[in-house]
Short mmCIF file of C-alpha atoms and ligand atoms in Angstrom, two decimals:
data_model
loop_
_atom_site.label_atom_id
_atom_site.label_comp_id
_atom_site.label_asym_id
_atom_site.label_seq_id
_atom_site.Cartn_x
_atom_site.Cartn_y
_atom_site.Cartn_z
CA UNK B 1 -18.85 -2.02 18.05
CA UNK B 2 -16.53 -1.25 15.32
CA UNK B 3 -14.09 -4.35 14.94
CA UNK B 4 -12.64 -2.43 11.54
CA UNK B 5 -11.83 -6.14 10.52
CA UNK B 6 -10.52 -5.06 6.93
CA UNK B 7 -10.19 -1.14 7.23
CA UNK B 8 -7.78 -1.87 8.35
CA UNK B 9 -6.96 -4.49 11.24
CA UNK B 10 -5.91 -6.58 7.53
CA UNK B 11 -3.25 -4.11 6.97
CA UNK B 12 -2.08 -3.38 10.02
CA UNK B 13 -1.85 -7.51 10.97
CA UNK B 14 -0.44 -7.85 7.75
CA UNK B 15 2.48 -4.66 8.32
CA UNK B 16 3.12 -6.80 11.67
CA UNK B 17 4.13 -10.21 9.68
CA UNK B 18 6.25 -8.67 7.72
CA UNK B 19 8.37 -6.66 9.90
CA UNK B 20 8.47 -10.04 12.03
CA UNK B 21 10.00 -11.35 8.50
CA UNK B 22 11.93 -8.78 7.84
CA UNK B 23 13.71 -8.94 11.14
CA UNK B 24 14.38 -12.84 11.10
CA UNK B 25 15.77 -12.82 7.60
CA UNK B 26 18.37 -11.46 5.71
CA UNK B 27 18.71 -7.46 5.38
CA UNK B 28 18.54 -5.64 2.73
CA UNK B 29 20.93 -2.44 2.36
CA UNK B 30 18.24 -0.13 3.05
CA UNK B 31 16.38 0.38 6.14
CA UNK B 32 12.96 0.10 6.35
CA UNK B 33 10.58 2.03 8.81
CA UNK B 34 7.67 0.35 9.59
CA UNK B 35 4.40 3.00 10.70
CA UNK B 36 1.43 1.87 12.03
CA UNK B 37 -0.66 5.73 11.98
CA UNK B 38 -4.02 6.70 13.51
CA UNK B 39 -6.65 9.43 12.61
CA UNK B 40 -6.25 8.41 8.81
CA UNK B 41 -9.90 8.69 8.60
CA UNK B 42 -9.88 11.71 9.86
CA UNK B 43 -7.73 13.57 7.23
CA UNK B 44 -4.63 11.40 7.39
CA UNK B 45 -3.31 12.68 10.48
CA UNK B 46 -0.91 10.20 11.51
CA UNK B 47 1.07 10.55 8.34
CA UNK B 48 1.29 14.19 7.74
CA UNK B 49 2.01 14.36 11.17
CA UNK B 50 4.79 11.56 9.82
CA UNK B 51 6.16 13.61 6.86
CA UNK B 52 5.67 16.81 9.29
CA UNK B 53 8.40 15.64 11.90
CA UNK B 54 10.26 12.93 9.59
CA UNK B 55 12.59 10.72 12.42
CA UNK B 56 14.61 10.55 9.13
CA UNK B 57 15.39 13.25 6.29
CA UNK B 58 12.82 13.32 4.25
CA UNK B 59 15.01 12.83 0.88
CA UNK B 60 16.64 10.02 2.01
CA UNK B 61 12.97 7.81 1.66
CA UNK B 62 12.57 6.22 -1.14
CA UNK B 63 9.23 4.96 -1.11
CA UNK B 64 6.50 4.81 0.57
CA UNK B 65 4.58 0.99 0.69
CA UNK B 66 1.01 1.41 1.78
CA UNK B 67 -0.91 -1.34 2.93
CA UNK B 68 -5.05 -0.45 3.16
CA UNK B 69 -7.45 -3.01 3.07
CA UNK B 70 -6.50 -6.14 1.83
CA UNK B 71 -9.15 -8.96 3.24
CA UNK B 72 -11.86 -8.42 0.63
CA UNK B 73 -12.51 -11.05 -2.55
CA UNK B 74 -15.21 -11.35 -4.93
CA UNK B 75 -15.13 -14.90 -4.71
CA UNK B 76 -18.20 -17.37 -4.92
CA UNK B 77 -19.70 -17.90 -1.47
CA UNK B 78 -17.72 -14.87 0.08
CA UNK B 79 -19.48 -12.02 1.47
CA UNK B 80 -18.45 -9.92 -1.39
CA UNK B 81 -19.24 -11.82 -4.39
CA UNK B 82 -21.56 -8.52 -5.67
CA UNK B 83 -19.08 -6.08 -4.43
CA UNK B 84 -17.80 -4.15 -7.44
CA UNK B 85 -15.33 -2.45 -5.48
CA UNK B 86 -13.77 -5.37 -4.80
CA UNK B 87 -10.94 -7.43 -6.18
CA UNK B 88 -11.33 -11.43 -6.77
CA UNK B 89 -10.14 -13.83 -5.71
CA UNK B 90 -6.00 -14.00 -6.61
CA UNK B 91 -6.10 -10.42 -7.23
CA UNK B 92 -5.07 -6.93 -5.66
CA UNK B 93 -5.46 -2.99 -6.70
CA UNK B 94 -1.78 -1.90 -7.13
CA UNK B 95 -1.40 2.15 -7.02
CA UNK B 96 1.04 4.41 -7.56
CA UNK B 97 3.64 2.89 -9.80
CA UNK B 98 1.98 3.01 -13.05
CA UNK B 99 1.45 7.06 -12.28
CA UNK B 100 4.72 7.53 -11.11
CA UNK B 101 7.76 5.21 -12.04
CA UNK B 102 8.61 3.04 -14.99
CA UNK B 103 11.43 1.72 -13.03
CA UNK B 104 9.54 0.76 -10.08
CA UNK B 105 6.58 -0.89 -11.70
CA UNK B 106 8.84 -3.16 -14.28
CA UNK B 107 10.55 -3.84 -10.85
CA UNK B 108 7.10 -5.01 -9.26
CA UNK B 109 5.89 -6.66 -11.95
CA UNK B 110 9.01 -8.84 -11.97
CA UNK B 111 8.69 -9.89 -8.68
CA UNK B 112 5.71 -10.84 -8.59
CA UNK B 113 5.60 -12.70 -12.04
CA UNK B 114 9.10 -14.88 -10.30
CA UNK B 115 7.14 -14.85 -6.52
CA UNK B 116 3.13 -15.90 -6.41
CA UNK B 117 2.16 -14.05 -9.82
CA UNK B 118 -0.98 -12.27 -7.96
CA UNK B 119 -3.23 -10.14 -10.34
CA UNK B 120 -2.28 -6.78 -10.03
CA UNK B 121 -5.52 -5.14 -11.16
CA UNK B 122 -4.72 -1.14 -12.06
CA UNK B 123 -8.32 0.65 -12.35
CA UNK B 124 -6.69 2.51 -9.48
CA UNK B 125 -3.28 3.55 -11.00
CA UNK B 126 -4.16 6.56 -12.82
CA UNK B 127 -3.73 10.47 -11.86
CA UNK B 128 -7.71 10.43 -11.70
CA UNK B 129 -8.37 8.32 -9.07
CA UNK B 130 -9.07 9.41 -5.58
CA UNK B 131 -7.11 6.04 -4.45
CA UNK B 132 -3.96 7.18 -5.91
CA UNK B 133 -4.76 11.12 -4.48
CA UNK B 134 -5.67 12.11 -2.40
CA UNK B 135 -7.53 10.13 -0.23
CA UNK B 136 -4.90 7.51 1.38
CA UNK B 137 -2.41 7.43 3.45
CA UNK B 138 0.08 7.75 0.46
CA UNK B 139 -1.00 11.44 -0.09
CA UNK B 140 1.32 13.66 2.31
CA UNK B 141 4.20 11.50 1.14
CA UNK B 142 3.64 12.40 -2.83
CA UNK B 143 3.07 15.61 -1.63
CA UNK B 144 6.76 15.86 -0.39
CA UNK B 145 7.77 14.08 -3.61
CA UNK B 146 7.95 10.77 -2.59
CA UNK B 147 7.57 8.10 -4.29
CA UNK B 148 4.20 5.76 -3.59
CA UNK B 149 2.92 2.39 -3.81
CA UNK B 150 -0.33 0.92 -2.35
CA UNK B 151 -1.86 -2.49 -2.17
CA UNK B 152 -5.45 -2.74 -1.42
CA UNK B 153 -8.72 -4.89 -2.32
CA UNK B 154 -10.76 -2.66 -2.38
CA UNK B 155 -14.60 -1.30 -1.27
CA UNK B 156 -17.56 -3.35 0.03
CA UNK B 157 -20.26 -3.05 1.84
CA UNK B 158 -19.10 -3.41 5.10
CA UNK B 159 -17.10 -0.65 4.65
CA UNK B 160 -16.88 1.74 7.71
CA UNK B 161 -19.66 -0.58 9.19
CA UNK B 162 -20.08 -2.46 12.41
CA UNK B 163 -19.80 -5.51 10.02
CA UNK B 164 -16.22 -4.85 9.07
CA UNK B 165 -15.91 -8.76 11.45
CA UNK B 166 -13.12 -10.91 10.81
CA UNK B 167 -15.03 -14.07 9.99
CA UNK B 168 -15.83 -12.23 6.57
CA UNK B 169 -11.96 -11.89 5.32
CA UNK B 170 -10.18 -13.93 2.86
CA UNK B 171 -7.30 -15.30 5.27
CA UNK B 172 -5.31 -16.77 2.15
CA UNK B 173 -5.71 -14.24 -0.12
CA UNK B 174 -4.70 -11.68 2.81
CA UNK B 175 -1.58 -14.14 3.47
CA UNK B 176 -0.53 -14.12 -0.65
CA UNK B 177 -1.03 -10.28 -0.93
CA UNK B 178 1.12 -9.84 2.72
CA UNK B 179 3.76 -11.76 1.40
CA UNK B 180 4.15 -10.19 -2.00
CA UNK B 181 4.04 -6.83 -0.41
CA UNK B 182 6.98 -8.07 1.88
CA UNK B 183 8.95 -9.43 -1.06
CA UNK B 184 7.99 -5.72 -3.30
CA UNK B 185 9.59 -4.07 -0.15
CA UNK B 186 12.60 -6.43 0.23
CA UNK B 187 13.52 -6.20 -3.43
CA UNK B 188 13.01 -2.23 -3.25
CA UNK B 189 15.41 -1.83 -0.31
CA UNK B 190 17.84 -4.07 -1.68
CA UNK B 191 17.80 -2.86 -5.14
CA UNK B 192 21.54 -1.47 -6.59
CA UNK B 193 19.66 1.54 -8.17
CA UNK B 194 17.53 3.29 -6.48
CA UNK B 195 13.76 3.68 -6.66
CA UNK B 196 12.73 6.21 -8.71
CA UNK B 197 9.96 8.28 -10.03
CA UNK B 198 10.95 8.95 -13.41
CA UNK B 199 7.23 10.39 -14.51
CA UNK B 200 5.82 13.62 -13.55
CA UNK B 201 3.60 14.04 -10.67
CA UNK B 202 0.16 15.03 -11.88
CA UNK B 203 -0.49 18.92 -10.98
CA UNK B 204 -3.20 17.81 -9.65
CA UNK B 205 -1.03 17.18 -6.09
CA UNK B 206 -0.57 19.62 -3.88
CA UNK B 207 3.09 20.37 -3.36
CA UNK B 208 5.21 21.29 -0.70
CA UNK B 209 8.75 22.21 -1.45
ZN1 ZN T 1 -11.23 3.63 6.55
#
């Protein structure tokens, strides 16, 4: 039995309680399309069948938010207290907007300095990394030029394994990173200019025009 506890029931629970928030409070000016997608382990077939048939122009998104894994911490006494992969305990891999956007990541790093000042931790946030491309869920959309921004905890060892149980999350840390991800996505659809990427995309993506 595969619960996939963290990879990625975390994310997905997490995507949930925010669109819950997002639909009791106040709007922003942009809309925001929430996707759940299957098959990513597969070769990321629910999104590039997303970017493939868009049920909105493609240029009129302007980011992408991705959501992969956010239960783990190397905390003492958690499962994952040897897990180099993994991020501790008030801290979160954030991808993308160091690679891509200036604008975007001074925007980020403002909101979460005024909100619950998490550790963004960027070993991840560089053109070499295989978590930035192409091995998420954020890959078909930079592909098309989009601009993309993930939040995860990283790799541990019960990773893809019939471990991956719930007891082993970090419930508070997921509930910090959830809600800094819904106030990165509130501030982005609200924001009077809009969200850029004002760096080049590394030629190592594959384009399609
Ligand atoms: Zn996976």
């Amino acid at each position: 039995m595969y619960n996939s506890a963290d990879d990625n029931a975390s994310g997905s629970s997490a995507n949930l309680a925010i669109a819950e928030r997002m639909m009791t409070g106040p709007r922003p000016k942009r809309s925001v399309i929430f996707i759940w997608d299957s098959g990513e382990e597969r070769g990321l077939w629910g999104t590039r069948y997303f970017v493939h048939r868009p049920p909105v122009p493609l240029e009129k998104i302007v980011a992408h938010v991705n959501i992969d894994m956010i239960g783990a911490s190397r905390a003492p006494g958690s499962p994952d207290v040897e897990a180099a992969g993994a991020t501790g305990p008030n801290e979160v891999y954030l991808i993308g907007p160091g690679v891509l956007s200036a604008q975007t990541d001074a925007l980020l790093e403002r909101t979460n300095r005024e909100y619950l000042n998490l550790r963004f931790n960027r070993d991840h946030d560089r053109a070499d990394s295989e978590f930035f491309y192409p091995r998420t869920d954020a890959g078909p959309f930079l592909e098309r030029g989009i601009l993309t921004i993930g939040f995860t905890t990283g790799i541990h060892a019960r990773y893809h394994a019939p471990s991956d149980e719930a007891r082993h999350l970090d419930a508070k840390k997921m509930e910090a990173i959830a809600r800094t991800v819904f106030m990165v996505v509130w501030m982005l659809a609200d924001s009077t200019e809009r969200p850029r990427i004002d760096r080049s995309i590394p030629p190592t993506v594959l384009r399609y025009q």
